[in-house]
mmCIF file with all atom_site columns, C-alpha atoms in Angstrom:
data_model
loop_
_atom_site.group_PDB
_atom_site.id
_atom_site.type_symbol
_atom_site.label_atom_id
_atom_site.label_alt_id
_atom_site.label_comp_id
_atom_site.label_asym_id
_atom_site.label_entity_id
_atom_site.label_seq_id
_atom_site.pdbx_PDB_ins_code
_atom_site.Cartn_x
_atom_site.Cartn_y
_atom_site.Cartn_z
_atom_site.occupancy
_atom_site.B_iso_or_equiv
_atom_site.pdbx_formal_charge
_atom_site.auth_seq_id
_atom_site.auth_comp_id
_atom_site.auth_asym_id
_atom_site.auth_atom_id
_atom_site.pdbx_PDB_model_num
ATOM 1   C CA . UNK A 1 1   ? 129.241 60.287  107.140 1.00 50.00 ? 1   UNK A CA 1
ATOM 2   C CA . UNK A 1 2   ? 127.012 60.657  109.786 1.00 55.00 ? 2   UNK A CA 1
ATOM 3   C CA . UNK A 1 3   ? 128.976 63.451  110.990 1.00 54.00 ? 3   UNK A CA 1
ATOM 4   C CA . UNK A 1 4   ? 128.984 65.711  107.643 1.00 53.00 ? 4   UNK A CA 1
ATOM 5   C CA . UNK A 1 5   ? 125.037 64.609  108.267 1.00 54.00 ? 5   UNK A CA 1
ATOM 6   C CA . UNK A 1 6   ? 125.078 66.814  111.715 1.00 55.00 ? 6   UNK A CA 1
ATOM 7   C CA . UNK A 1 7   ? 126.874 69.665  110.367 1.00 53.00 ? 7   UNK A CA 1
ATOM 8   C CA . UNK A 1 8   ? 124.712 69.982  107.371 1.00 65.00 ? 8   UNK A CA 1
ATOM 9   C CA . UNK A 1 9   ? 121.457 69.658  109.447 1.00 59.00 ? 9   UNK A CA 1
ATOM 10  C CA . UNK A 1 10  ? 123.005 72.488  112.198 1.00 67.00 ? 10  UNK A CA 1
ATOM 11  C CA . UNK A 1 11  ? 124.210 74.503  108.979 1.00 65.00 ? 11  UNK A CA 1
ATOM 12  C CA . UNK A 1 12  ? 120.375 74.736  107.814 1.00 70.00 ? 12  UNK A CA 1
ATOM 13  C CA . UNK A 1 13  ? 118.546 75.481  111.116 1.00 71.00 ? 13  UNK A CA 1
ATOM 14  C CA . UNK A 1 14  ? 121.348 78.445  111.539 1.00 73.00 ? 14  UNK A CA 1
ATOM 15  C CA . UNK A 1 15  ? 119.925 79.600  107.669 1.00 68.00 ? 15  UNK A CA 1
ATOM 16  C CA . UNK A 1 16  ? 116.485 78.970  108.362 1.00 74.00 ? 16  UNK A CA 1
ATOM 17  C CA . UNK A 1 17  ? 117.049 81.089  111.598 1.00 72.00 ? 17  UNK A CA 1
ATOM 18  C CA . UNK A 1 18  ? 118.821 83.779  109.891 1.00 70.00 ? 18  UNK A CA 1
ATOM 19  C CA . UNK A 1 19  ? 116.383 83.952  107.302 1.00 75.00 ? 19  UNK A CA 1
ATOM 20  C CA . UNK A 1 20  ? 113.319 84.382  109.550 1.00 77.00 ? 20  UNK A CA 1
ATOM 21  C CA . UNK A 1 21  ? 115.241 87.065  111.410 1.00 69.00 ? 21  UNK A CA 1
ATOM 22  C CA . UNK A 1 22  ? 115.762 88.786  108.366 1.00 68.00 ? 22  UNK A CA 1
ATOM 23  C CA . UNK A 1 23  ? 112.251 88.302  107.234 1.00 67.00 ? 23  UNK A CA 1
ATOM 24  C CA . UNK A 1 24  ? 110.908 89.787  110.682 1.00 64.00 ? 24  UNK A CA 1
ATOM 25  C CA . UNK A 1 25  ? 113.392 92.609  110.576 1.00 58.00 ? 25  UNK A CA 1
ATOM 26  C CA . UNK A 1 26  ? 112.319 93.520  106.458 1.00 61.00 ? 26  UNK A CA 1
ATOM 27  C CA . UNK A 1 27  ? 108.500 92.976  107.570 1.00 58.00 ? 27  UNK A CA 1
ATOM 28  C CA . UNK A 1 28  ? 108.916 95.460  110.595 1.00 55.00 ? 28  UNK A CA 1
ATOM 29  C CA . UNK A 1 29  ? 110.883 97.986  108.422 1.00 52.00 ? 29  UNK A CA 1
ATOM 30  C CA . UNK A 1 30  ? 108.143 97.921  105.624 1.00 53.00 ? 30  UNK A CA 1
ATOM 31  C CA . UNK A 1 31  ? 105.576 98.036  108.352 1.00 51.00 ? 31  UNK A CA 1
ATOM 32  C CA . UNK A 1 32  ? 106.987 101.235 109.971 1.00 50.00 ? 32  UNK A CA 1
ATOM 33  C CA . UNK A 1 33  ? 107.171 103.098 107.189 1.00 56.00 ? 33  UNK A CA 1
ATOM 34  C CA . UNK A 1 34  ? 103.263 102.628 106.034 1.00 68.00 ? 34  UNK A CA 1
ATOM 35  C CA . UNK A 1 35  ? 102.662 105.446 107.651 1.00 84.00 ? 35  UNK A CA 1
ATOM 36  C CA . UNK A 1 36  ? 103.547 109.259 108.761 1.00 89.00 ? 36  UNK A CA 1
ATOM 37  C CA . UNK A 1 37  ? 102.713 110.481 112.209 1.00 91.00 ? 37  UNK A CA 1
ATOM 38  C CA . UNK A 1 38  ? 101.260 114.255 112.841 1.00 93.00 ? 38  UNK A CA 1
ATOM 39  C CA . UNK A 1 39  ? 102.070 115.817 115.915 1.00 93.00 ? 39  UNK A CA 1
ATOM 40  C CA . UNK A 1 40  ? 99.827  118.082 118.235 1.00 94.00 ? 40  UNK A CA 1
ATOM 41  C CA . UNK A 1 41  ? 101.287 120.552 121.025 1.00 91.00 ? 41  UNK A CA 1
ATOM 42  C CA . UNK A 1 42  ? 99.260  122.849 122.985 1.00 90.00 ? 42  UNK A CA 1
ATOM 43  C CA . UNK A 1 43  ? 99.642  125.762 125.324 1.00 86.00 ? 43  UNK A CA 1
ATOM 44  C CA . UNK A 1 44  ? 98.283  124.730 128.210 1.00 86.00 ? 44  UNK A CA 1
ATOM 45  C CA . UNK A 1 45  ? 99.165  120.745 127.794 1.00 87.00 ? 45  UNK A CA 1
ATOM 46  C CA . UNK A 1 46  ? 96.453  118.631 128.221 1.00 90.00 ? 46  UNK A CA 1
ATOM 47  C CA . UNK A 1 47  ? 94.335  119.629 125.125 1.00 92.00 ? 47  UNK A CA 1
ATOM 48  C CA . UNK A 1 48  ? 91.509  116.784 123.820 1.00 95.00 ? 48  UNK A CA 1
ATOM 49  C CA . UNK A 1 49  ? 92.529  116.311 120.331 1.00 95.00 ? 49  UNK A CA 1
ATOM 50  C CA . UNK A 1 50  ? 89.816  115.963 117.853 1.00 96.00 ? 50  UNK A CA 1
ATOM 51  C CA . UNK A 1 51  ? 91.153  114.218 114.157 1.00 95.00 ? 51  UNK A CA 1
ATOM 52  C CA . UNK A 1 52  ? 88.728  113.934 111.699 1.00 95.00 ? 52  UNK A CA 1
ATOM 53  C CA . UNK A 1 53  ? 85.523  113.991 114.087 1.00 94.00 ? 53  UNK A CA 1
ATOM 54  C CA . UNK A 1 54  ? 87.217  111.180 116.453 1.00 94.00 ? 54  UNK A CA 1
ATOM 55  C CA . UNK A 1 55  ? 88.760  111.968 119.994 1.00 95.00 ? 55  UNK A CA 1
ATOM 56  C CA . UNK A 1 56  ? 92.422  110.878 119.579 1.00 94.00 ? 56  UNK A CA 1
ATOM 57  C CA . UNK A 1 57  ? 93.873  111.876 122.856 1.00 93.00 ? 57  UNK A CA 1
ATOM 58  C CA . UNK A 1 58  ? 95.372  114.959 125.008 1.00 92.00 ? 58  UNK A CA 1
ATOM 59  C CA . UNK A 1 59  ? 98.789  117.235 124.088 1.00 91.00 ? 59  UNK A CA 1
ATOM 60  C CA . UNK A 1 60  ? 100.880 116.968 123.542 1.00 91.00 ? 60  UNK A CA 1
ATOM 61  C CA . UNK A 1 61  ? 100.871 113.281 121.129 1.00 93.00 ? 61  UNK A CA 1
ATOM 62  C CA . UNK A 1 62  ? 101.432 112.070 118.280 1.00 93.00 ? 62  UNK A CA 1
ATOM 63  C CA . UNK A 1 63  ? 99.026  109.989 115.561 1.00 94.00 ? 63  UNK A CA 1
ATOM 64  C CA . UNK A 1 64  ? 99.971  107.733 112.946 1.00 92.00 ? 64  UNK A CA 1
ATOM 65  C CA . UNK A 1 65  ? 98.307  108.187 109.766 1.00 92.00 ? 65  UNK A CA 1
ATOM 66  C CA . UNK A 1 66  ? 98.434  105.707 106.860 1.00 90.00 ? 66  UNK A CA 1
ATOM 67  C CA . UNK A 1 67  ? 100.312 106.356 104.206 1.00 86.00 ? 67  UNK A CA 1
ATOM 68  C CA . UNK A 1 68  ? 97.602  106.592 101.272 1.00 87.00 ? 68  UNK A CA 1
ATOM 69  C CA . UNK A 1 69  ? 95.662  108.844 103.095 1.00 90.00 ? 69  UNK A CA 1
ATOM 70  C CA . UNK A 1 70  ? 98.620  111.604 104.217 1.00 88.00 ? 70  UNK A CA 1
ATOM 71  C CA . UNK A 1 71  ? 97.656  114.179 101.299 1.00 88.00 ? 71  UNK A CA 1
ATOM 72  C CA . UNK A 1 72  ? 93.933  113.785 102.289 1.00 91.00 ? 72  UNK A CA 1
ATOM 73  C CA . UNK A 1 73  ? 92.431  116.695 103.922 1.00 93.00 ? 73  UNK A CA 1
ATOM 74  C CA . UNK A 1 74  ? 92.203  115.515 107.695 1.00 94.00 ? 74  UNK A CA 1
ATOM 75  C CA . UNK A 1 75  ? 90.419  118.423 110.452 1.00 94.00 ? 75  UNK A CA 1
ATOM 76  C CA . UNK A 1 76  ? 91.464  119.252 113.457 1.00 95.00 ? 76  UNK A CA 1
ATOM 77  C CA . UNK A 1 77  ? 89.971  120.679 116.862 1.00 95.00 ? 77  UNK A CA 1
ATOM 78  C CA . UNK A 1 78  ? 91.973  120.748 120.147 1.00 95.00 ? 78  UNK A CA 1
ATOM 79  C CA . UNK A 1 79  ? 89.739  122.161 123.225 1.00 93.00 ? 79  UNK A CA 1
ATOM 80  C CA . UNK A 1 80  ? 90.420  123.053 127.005 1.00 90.00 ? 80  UNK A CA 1
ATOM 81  C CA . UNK A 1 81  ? 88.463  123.273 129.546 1.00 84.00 ? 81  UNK A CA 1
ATOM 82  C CA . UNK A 1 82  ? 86.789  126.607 128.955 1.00 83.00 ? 82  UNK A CA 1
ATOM 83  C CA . UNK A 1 83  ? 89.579  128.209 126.759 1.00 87.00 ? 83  UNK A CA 1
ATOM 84  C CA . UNK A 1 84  ? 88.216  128.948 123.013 1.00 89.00 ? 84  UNK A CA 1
ATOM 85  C CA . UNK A 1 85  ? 88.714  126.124 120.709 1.00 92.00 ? 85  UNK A CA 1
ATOM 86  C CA . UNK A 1 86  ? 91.427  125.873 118.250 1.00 92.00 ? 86  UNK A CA 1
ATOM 87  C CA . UNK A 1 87  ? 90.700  123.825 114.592 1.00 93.00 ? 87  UNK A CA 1
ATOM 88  C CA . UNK A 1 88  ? 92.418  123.832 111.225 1.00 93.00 ? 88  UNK A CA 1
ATOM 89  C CA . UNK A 1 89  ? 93.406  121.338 108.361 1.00 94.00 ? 89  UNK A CA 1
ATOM 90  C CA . UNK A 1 90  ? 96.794  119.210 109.141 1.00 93.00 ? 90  UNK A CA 1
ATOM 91  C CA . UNK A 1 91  ? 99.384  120.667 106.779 1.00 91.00 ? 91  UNK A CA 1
ATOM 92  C CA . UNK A 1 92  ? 101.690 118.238 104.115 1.00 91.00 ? 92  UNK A CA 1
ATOM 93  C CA . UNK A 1 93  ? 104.251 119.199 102.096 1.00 90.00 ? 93  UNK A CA 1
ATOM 94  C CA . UNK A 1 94  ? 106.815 117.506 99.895  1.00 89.00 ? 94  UNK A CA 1
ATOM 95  C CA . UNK A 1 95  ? 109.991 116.421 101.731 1.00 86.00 ? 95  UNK A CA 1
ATOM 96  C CA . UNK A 1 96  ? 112.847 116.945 99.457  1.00 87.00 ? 96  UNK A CA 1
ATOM 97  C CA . UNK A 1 97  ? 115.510 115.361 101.635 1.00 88.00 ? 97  UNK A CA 1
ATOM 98  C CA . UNK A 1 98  ? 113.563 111.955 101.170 1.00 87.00 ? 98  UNK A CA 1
ATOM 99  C CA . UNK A 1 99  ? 113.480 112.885 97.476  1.00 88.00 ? 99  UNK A CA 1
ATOM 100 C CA . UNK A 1 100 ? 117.320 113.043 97.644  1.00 90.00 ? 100 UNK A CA 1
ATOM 101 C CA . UNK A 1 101 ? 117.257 109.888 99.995  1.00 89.00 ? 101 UNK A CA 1
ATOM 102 C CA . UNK A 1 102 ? 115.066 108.243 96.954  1.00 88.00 ? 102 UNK A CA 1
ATOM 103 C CA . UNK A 1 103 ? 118.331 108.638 94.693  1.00 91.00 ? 103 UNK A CA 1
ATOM 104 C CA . UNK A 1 104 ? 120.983 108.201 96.974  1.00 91.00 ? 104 UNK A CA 1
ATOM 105 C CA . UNK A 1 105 ? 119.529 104.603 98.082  1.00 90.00 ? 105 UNK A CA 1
ATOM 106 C CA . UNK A 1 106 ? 118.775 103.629 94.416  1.00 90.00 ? 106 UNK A CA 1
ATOM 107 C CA . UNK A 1 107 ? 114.715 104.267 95.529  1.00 86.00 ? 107 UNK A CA 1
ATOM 108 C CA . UNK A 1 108 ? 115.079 101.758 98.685  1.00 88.00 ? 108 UNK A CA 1
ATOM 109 C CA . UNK A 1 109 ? 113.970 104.595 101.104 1.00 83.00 ? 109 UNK A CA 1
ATOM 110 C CA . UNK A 1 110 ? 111.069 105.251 99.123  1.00 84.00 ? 110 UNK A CA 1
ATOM 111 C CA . UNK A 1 111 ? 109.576 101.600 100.424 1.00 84.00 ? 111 UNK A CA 1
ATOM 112 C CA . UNK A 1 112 ? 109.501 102.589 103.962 1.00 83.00 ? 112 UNK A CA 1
ATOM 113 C CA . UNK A 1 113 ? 108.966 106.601 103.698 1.00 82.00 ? 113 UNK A CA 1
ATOM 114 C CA . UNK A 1 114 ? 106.762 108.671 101.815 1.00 86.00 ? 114 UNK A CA 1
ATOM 115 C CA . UNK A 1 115 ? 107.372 111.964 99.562  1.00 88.00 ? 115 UNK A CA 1
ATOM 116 C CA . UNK A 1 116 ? 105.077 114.332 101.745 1.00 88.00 ? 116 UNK A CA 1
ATOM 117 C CA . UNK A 1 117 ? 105.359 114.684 105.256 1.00 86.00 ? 117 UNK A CA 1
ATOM 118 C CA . UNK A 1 118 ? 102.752 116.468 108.086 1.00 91.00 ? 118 UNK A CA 1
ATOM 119 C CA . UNK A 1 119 ? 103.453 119.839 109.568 1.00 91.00 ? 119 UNK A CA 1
ATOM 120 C CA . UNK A 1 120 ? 103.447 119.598 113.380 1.00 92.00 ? 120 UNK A CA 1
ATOM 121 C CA . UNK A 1 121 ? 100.542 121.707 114.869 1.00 92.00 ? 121 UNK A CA 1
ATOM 122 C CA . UNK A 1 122 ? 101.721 123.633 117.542 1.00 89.00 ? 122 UNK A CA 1
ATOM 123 C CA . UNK A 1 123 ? 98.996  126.091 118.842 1.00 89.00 ? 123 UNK A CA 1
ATOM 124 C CA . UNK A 1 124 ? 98.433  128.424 121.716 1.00 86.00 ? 124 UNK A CA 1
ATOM 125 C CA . UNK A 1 125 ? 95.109  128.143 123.432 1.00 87.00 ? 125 UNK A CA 1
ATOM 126 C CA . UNK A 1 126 ? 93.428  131.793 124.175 1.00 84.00 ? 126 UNK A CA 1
ATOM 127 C CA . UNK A 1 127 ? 90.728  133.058 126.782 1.00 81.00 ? 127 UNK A CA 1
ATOM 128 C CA . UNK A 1 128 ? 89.429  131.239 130.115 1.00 75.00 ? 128 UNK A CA 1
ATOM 129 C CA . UNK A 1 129 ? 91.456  129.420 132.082 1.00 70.00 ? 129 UNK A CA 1
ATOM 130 C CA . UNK A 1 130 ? 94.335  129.913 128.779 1.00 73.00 ? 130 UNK A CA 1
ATOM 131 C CA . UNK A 1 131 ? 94.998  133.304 129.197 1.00 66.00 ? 131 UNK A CA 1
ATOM 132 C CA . UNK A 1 132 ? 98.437  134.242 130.242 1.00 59.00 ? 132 UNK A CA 1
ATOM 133 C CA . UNK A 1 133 ? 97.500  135.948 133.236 1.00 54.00 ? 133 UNK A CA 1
ATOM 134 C CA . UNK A 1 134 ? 95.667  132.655 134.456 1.00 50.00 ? 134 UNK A CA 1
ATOM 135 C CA . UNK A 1 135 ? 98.505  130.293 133.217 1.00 49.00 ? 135 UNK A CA 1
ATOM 136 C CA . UNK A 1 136 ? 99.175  128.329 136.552 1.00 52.00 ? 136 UNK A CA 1
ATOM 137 C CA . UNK A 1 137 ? 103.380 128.351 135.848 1.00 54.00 ? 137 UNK A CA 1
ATOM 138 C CA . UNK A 1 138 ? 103.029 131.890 135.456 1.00 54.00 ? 138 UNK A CA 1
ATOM 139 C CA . UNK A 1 139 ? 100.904 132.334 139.177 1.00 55.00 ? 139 UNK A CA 1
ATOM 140 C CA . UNK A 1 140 ? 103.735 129.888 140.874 1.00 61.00 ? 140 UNK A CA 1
ATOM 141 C CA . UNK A 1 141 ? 106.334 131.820 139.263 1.00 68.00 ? 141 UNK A CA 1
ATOM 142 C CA . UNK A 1 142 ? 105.126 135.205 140.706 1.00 71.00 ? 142 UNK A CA 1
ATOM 143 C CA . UNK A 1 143 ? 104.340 133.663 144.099 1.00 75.00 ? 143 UNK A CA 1
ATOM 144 C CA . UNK A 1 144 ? 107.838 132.370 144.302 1.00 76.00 ? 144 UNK A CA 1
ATOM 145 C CA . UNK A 1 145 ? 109.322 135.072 143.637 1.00 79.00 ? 145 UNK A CA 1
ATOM 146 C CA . UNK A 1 146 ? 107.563 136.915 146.024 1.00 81.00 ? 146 UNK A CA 1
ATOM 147 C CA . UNK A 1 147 ? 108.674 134.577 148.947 1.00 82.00 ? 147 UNK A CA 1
ATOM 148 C CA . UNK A 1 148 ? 112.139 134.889 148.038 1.00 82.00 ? 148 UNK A CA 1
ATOM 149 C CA . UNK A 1 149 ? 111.570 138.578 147.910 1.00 82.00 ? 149 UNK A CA 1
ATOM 150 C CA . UNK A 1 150 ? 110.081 138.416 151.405 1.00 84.00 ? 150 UNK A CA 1
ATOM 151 C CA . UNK A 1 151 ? 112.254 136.209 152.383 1.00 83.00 ? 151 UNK A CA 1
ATOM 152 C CA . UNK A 1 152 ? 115.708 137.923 151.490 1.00 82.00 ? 152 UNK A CA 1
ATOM 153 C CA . UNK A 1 153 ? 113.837 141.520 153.156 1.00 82.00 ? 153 UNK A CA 1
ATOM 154 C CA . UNK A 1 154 ? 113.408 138.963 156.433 1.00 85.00 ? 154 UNK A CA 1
ATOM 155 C CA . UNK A 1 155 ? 116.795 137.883 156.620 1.00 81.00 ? 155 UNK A CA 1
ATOM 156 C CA . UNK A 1 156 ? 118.216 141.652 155.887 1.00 81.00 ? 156 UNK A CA 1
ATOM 157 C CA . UNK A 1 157 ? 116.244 143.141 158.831 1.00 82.00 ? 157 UNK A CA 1
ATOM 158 C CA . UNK A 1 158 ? 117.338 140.124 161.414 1.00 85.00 ? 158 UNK A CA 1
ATOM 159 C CA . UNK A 1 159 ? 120.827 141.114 160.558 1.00 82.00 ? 159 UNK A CA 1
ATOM 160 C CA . UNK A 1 160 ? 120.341 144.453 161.407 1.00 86.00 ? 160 UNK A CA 1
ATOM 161 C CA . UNK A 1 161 ? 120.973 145.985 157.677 1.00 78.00 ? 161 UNK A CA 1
ATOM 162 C CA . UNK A 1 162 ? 117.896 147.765 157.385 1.00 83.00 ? 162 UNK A CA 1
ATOM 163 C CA . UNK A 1 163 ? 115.822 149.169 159.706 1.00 87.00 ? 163 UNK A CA 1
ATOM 164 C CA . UNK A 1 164 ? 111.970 147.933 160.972 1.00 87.00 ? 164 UNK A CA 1
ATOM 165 C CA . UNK A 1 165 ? 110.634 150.929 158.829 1.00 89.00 ? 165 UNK A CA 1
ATOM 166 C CA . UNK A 1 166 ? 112.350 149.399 155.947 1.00 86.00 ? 166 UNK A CA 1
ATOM 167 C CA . UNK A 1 167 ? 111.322 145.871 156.463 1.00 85.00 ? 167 UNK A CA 1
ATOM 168 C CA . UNK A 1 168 ? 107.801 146.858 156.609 1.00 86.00 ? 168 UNK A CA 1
ATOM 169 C CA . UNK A 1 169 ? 107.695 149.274 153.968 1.00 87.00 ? 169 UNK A CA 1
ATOM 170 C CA . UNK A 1 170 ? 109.149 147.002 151.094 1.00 85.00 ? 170 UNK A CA 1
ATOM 171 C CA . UNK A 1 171 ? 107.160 144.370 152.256 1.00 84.00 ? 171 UNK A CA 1
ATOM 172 C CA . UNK A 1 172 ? 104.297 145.938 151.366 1.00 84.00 ? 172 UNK A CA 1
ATOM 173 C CA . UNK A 1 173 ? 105.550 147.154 148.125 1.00 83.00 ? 173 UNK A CA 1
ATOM 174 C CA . UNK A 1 174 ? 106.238 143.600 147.102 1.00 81.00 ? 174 UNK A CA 1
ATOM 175 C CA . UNK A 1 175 ? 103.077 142.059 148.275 1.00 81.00 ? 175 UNK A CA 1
ATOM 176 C CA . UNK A 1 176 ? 101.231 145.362 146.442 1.00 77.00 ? 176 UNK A CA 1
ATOM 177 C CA . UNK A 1 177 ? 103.378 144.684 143.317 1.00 76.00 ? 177 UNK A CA 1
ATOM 178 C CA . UNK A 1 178 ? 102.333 140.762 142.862 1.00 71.00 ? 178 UNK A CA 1
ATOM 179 C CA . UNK A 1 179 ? 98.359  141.012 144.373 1.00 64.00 ? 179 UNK A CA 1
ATOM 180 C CA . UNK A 1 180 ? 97.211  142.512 140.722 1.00 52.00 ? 180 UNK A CA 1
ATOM 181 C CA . UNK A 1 181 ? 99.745  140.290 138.857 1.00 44.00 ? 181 UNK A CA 1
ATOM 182 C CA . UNK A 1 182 ? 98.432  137.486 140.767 1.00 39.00 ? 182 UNK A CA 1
ATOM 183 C CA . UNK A 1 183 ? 94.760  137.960 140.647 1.00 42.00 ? 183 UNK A CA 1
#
């Protein structure tokens, strides 16, 4: 008897065990889906983002929202440095695949998503130190290829397949070519 006593005893603590690992997992579901996240992207990276009058971070990111307040109107600003400042409204929209998930899992999937879902914002940052002309990528870009350019002229003249004249004279060219581009 005292044996059936042990098994029954190590039968419930594997239960109770399963049972708070189900409760955890069904908690952190539920808690996941209380809310929708909006996304920010910039061009240049590294935009403050401003949500609803409060500083939220730098771009690109992401921001949870709560899930009563995703069809409320929420502002937003994203500034850099001394580019001119982009704002708007966040977008929603009604998600019809989670409608279709709503009826497919017999309305489960509507406990841990909503119907309306945020539009990323995805914006292009203009004048200053945002124009393309100033973007640094773009400077590197030119400046490398103007080394390789310089550097493939270089290697034709020490192996004697153009001439000194040559060499110089499309040297300048390139260096004349990327100065403006580069300025």
């Amino acid at each position: 008897m005292r044996r059936s006593d042990n098994l029954t005893v190590s039968a419930r603590s594997r239960v109770s065990v399963a049972m708070r690992g189900l409760a955890l997992l069904v908690l952190s579901l539920a808690c996941s889906g209380c809310a929708e996240w909006a996304v920010f992207k910039s061009y240049p990276a590294g935009g403050e983002v401003t949500l609803d009058g409060q500083v939220v971070g730098t771009t690109p990111m992401r921001v949870q929202i709560a899930r009563s307040q995703v069809t409320d109107p929420h502002s937003w600003r994203i500034a850099y440095r001394n580019c001119e400042v982009a704002t708007g409204m966040l977008q929603t929209d009604l998600a019809p695949g989670r409608i279709v998930g709503y009826v497919f899992t017999l309305g489960i999937l509507a406990l841990f998503r909503g119907p309306d879902y945020i539009h990323p914002v995805d914006v292009a940052l203009h004048g200053g130190d945002c124009s393309p002309g100033a973007s640094p990528s773009s400077v590197d870009n030119r400046q490398q290829q103007l080394q390789q350019r310089l550097d493939m002229l270089r290697d034709l003249y020490r192996r004697n397949v153009i001439s000194r004249e040559t060499f110089e004279h499309e040297s300048m060219q390139a260096i004349d070519a990327a100065a403006p581009a580069a300025q």
